[in-house]
Amino acid sequence: WLGRVGRAAFTDATRARLRIAHTDSLTGLRNRPGFEQGAARALEIAKLEDRPFGLLAFDLDGFKQVNDLQGHAAGDELLRQVADVTIETFPLAHTTGRLGGDEFVVALELDSAEHAQNCADALEDALRPHVGASVGWSLLLDDGFDLEPLMQAADQRSYRAKLQRPRTDQRPLGDAASDDPLAGAA
C-alpha cells in the first residue's frame, strides 16, 4: 500500500513539475516548449484524422515602448491582457502559447485561407482596445506538413501584415483618439 501511495505522490509531483516547466508564469499560457509539445501532438492527430490544422502567430506593436515609457509592470499587465483576450477569442484552440517577449501563437482548426484570415482579423479586432498586433497564419499542407515550417510561414505572414499596415495603425496601447501619449507610436 505504501508503495502505491509513494508512486502516486511521485507521479503527481512529476506532472506538477512538467506543468510548471511548460507554462509561462506571467500569462499562464504554454511557454515555447509547452506550446511546441501540445501543437505537435495536435498536428499529428490532425494528420491521422485528416482534420484541418493551422497556426496564428503575432507579436505586439510598440511593446518595447510600453516597457520603456510605462515600466515593466505595465508591460506585464498588457501581456496578461493579451493572453486573456486570445483565450477568449479562441476558447476551442488546441493550444495557445507565449513563445517569449511579446510573441504569441495559437494552434487551432483552420480549414482554408479565408477562414485563417477571418480568424486573424478577429484576433486583431479583439486586441485593438488593448494593443495593436499583426496576425499571420499558416495551414497544414498549404504551408507545410511539420510544425517548424508552419510556424515560419505564420511568422512571415505576420511580418508582412505589419509592413502593409498604415503606420498610424501600429499603436502600442488604446485607440488613436485617446489622450495616451503612446497612441500612434510604433
mmCIF file of C-alpha atoms in Angstrom:
data_model
loop_
_atom_site.group_PDB
_atom_site.id
_atom_site.type_symbol
_atom_site.label_atom_id
_atom_site.label_comp_id
_atom_site.label_asym_id
_atom_site.label_seq_id
_atom_site.Cartn_x
_atom_site.Cartn_y
_atom_site.Cartn_z
ATOM 1 C CA TRP A 1 0.000 0.000 0.000
ATOM 2 C CA LEU A 2 2.770 2.475 0.869
ATOM 3 C CA GLY A 3 4.445 1.651 -2.420
ATOM 4 C CA ARG A 4 1.322 2.678 -4.348
ATOM 5 C CA VAL A 5 0.960 5.865 -2.330
ATOM 6 C CA GLY A 6 4.612 6.709 -2.906
ATOM 7 C CA ARG A 7 4.328 6.041 -6.652
ATOM 8 C CA ALA A 8 1.178 8.153 -6.862
ATOM 9 C CA ALA A 9 2.859 11.018 -4.996
ATOM 10 C CA PHE A 10 5.921 10.759 -7.257
ATOM 11 C CA THR A 11 3.723 10.742 -10.379
ATOM 12 C CA ASP A 12 1.738 13.737 -9.153
ATOM 13 C CA ALA A 13 4.916 15.646 -8.338
ATOM 14 C CA THR A 14 6.401 14.829 -11.750
ATOM 15 C CA ARG A 15 3.245 16.027 -13.532
ATOM 16 C CA ALA A 16 3.269 19.241 -11.499
ATOM 17 C CA ARG A 17 6.922 19.897 -12.400
ATOM 18 C CA LEU A 18 6.196 19.288 -16.092
ATOM 19 C CA ARG A 19 3.173 21.593 -15.970
ATOM 20 C CA ILE A 20 5.304 24.314 -14.397
ATOM 21 C CA ALA A 21 8.135 23.692 -16.865
ATOM 22 C CA HIS A 22 5.740 24.069 -19.830
ATOM 23 C CA THR A 23 3.807 27.110 -18.592
ATOM 24 C CA ASP A 24 4.623 30.780 -18.945
ATOM 25 C CA SER A 25 4.488 32.028 -15.367
ATOM 26 C CA LEU A 26 3.352 35.527 -16.359
ATOM 27 C CA THR A 27 0.404 34.722 -18.632
ATOM 28 C CA GLY A 28 -0.486 31.147 -17.720
ATOM 29 C CA LEU A 29 -0.224 30.195 -21.393
ATOM 30 C CA ARG A 30 2.131 27.477 -22.557
ATOM 31 C CA ASN A 31 5.735 28.563 -22.998
ATOM 32 C CA ARG A 32 7.716 27.649 -26.140
ATOM 33 C CA PRO A 33 8.493 24.032 -25.156
ATOM 34 C CA GLY A 34 4.966 23.513 -23.864
ATOM 35 C CA PHE A 35 3.389 25.022 -26.961
ATOM 36 C CA GLU A 36 5.586 23.026 -29.314
ATOM 37 C CA GLN A 37 4.745 19.816 -27.471
ATOM 38 C CA GLY A 38 0.985 20.494 -27.464
ATOM 39 C CA ALA A 39 0.894 21.757 -31.048
ATOM 40 C CA ALA A 40 2.970 18.810 -32.308
ATOM 41 C CA ARG A 41 0.533 16.411 -30.633
ATOM 42 C CA ALA A 42 -2.487 18.230 -32.133
ATOM 43 C CA LEU A 43 -0.778 18.319 -35.546
ATOM 44 C CA GLU A 44 -0.175 14.551 -35.505
ATOM 45 C CA ILE A 45 -3.818 13.918 -34.610
ATOM 46 C CA ALA A 46 -4.930 16.265 -37.408
ATOM 47 C CA LYS A 47 -2.788 14.336 -39.887
ATOM 48 C CA LEU A 48 -4.042 10.952 -38.690
ATOM 49 C CA GLU A 49 -7.692 12.005 -38.700
ATOM 50 C CA ASP A 50 -7.438 14.154 -41.842
ATOM 51 C CA ARG A 51 -8.628 17.219 -39.922
ATOM 52 C CA PRO A 52 -7.851 20.887 -40.612
ATOM 53 C CA PHE A 53 -4.983 22.440 -38.681
ATOM 54 C CA GLY A 54 -3.289 25.807 -38.692
ATOM 55 C CA LEU A 55 -1.445 28.387 -36.663
ATOM 56 C CA LEU A 56 -1.940 32.051 -35.896
ATOM 57 C CA ALA A 57 1.228 33.923 -34.903
ATOM 58 C CA PHE A 58 1.512 37.514 -33.745
ATOM 59 C CA ASP A 59 3.558 39.985 -31.801
ATOM 60 C CA LEU A 60 2.547 43.293 -30.304
ATOM 61 C CA ASP A 61 3.108 46.694 -31.855
ATOM 62 C CA GLY A 62 5.244 49.031 -29.792
ATOM 63 C CA PHE A 63 5.676 46.660 -26.866
ATOM 64 C CA LYS A 64 9.224 47.849 -26.136
ATOM 65 C CA GLN A 65 7.888 51.406 -25.805
ATOM 66 C CA VAL A 66 5.319 50.266 -23.265
ATOM 67 C CA ASN A 67 8.083 48.784 -21.118
ATOM 68 C CA ASP A 68 10.395 51.759 -21.648
ATOM 69 C CA LEU A 69 7.857 54.533 -21.069
ATOM 70 C CA GLN A 70 5.338 52.981 -18.680
ATOM 71 C CA GLY A 71 7.502 50.414 -16.908
ATOM 72 C CA HIS A 72 7.714 46.654 -16.864
ATOM 73 C CA ALA A 73 4.660 46.302 -14.619
ATOM 74 C CA ALA A 74 2.548 47.927 -17.366
ATOM 75 C CA GLY A 75 4.162 45.663 -19.950
ATOM 76 C CA ASP A 76 3.449 42.594 -17.823
ATOM 77 C CA GLU A 77 -0.180 43.636 -17.379
ATOM 78 C CA LEU A 78 -0.517 44.131 -21.132
ATOM 79 C CA LEU A 79 0.862 40.631 -21.773
ATOM 80 C CA ARG A 80 -1.685 39.174 -19.328
ATOM 81 C CA GLN A 81 -4.497 41.078 -21.071
ATOM 82 C CA VAL A 82 -3.345 39.800 -24.467
ATOM 83 C CA ALA A 83 -3.310 36.236 -23.140
ATOM 84 C CA ASP A 84 -6.840 36.626 -21.754
ATOM 85 C CA VAL A 85 -8.185 38.136 -24.984
ATOM 86 C CA THR A 86 -6.559 35.401 -27.081
ATOM 87 C CA ILE A 87 -8.060 32.638 -24.938
ATOM 88 C CA GLU A 88 -11.477 34.349 -25.005
ATOM 89 C CA THR A 89 -11.298 34.730 -28.786
ATOM 90 C CA PHE A 90 -10.310 31.089 -29.398
ATOM 91 C CA PRO A 91 -11.594 29.038 -26.466
ATOM 92 C CA LEU A 92 -11.512 25.823 -28.524
ATOM 93 C CA ALA A 93 -7.923 26.210 -29.732
ATOM 94 C CA HIS A 94 -5.715 23.145 -29.443
ATOM 95 C CA THR A 95 -3.130 25.163 -27.545
ATOM 96 C CA THR A 96 -2.050 28.775 -27.095
ATOM 97 C CA GLY A 97 1.430 29.905 -26.186
ATOM 98 C CA ARG A 98 3.645 32.836 -25.427
ATOM 99 C CA LEU A 99 6.916 31.999 -27.127
ATOM 100 C CA GLY A 100 8.808 34.773 -25.394
ATOM 101 C CA GLY A 101 8.753 38.540 -25.135
ATOM 102 C CA ASP A 102 5.662 39.699 -26.990
ATOM 103 C CA GLU A 103 5.409 36.721 -29.370
ATOM 104 C CA PHE A 104 2.261 34.594 -29.226
ATOM 105 C CA VAL A 105 0.965 31.646 -31.235
ATOM 106 C CA VAL A 106 -2.294 29.710 -31.394
ATOM 107 C CA ALA A 107 -2.819 26.209 -32.832
ATOM 108 C CA LEU A 108 -6.368 25.582 -33.999
ATOM 109 C CA GLU A 109 -8.523 24.094 -36.731
ATOM 110 C CA LEU A 110 -8.184 26.324 -39.785
ATOM 111 C CA ASP A 111 -9.732 24.825 -42.901
ATOM 112 C CA SER A 112 -8.970 27.428 -45.591
ATOM 113 C CA ALA A 113 -7.016 30.584 -46.290
ATOM 114 C CA GLU A 114 -10.246 32.582 -45.999
ATOM 115 C CA HIS A 115 -11.058 31.033 -42.607
ATOM 116 C CA ALA A 116 -7.486 31.661 -41.418
ATOM 117 C CA GLN A 117 -7.603 35.313 -42.496
ATOM 118 C CA ASN A 118 -11.008 35.765 -40.835
ATOM 119 C CA CYS A 119 -9.586 34.368 -37.587
ATOM 120 C CA ALA A 120 -6.531 36.626 -37.869
ATOM 121 C CA ASP A 121 -8.783 39.656 -38.429
ATOM 122 C CA ALA A 122 -10.998 38.659 -35.484
ATOM 123 C CA LEU A 123 -7.986 38.444 -33.193
ATOM 124 C CA GLU A 124 -6.639 41.810 -34.335
ATOM 125 C CA ASP A 125 -10.073 43.334 -33.687
ATOM 126 C CA ALA A 126 -10.325 41.743 -30.237
ATOM 127 C CA LEU A 127 -6.853 43.002 -29.283
ATOM 128 C CA ARG A 128 -7.346 46.519 -30.687
ATOM 129 C CA PRO A 129 -8.720 48.063 -27.447
ATOM 130 C CA HIS A 130 -5.535 46.918 -25.708
ATOM 131 C CA VAL A 131 -2.749 46.913 -28.282
ATOM 132 C CA GLY A 132 -2.033 46.777 -31.989
ATOM 133 C CA ALA A 133 -0.981 43.427 -33.399
ATOM 134 C CA SER A 134 -0.350 41.965 -36.833
ATOM 135 C CA VAL A 135 -1.525 38.384 -37.025
ATOM 136 C CA GLY A 136 -0.147 35.888 -39.516
ATOM 137 C CA TRP A 137 -1.408 32.399 -40.233
ATOM 138 C CA SER A 138 -0.402 29.097 -41.769
ATOM 139 C CA LEU A 139 -2.252 25.987 -42.904
ATOM 140 C CA LEU A 140 -1.336 22.325 -42.789
ATOM 141 C CA LEU A 141 -0.466 21.119 -46.297
ATOM 142 C CA ASP A 142 -0.550 24.591 -47.899
ATOM 143 C CA ASP A 143 2.391 25.860 -45.829
ATOM 144 C CA GLY A 144 3.993 22.664 -44.620
ATOM 145 C CA PHE A 145 3.481 19.277 -43.082
ATOM 146 C CA ASP A 146 5.501 19.785 -39.901
ATOM 147 C CA LEU A 147 5.339 22.282 -37.050
ATOM 148 C CA GLU A 148 8.517 24.234 -37.837
ATOM 149 C CA PRO A 149 7.574 25.224 -41.422
ATOM 150 C CA LEU A 150 4.056 26.084 -40.223
ATOM 151 C CA MET A 151 5.471 28.347 -37.512
ATOM 152 C CA GLN A 152 7.802 30.010 -40.020
ATOM 153 C CA ALA A 153 5.001 30.621 -42.538
ATOM 154 C CA ALA A 154 2.708 32.127 -39.879
ATOM 155 C CA ASP A 155 5.541 34.333 -38.621
ATOM 156 C CA GLN A 156 6.348 35.520 -42.159
ATOM 157 C CA ARG A 157 2.702 36.424 -42.800
ATOM 158 C CA SER A 158 2.625 38.304 -39.506
ATOM 159 C CA TYR A 159 5.687 40.289 -40.533
ATOM 160 C CA ARG A 160 4.208 41.058 -43.978
ATOM 161 C CA ALA A 161 0.925 42.138 -42.381
ATOM 162 C CA LYS A 162 2.801 44.526 -40.101
ATOM 163 C CA LEU A 163 4.648 46.055 -43.071
ATOM 164 C CA GLN A 164 1.405 46.527 -45.025
ATOM 165 C CA ARG A 165 -0.500 48.268 -42.242
ATOM 166 C CA PRO A 166 -0.597 52.056 -42.100
ATOM 167 C CA ARG A 167 1.980 53.305 -39.604
ATOM 168 C CA THR A 168 -0.715 55.096 -37.569
ATOM 169 C CA ASP A 169 -2.499 51.752 -37.006
ATOM 170 C CA GLN A 170 0.575 50.329 -35.273
ATOM 171 C CA ARG A 171 -0.040 51.683 -31.807
ATOM 172 C CA PRO A 172 1.016 50.072 -28.570
ATOM 173 C CA LEU A 173 -1.998 50.886 -26.373
ATOM 174 C CA GLY A 174 -5.554 52.162 -26.554
ATOM 175 C CA ASP A 175 -7.114 53.831 -29.537
ATOM 176 C CA ALA A 176 -5.594 56.577 -31.643
ATOM 177 C CA ALA A 177 -8.097 59.137 -30.373
ATOM 178 C CA SER A 178 -7.140 58.725 -26.732
ATOM 179 C CA ASP A 179 -5.015 61.065 -24.646
ATOM 180 C CA ASP A 180 -2.467 58.291 -24.250
ATOM 181 C CA PRO A 181 0.954 59.668 -25.201
ATOM 182 C CA LEU A 182 1.764 56.312 -26.774
ATOM 183 C CA ALA A 183 -1.198 56.344 -29.147
ATOM 184 C CA GLY A 184 0.043 56.208 -32.712
ATOM 185 C CA ALA A 185 3.587 55.189 -31.748
ATOM 186 C CA ALA A 186 5.073 52.166 -33.461
#
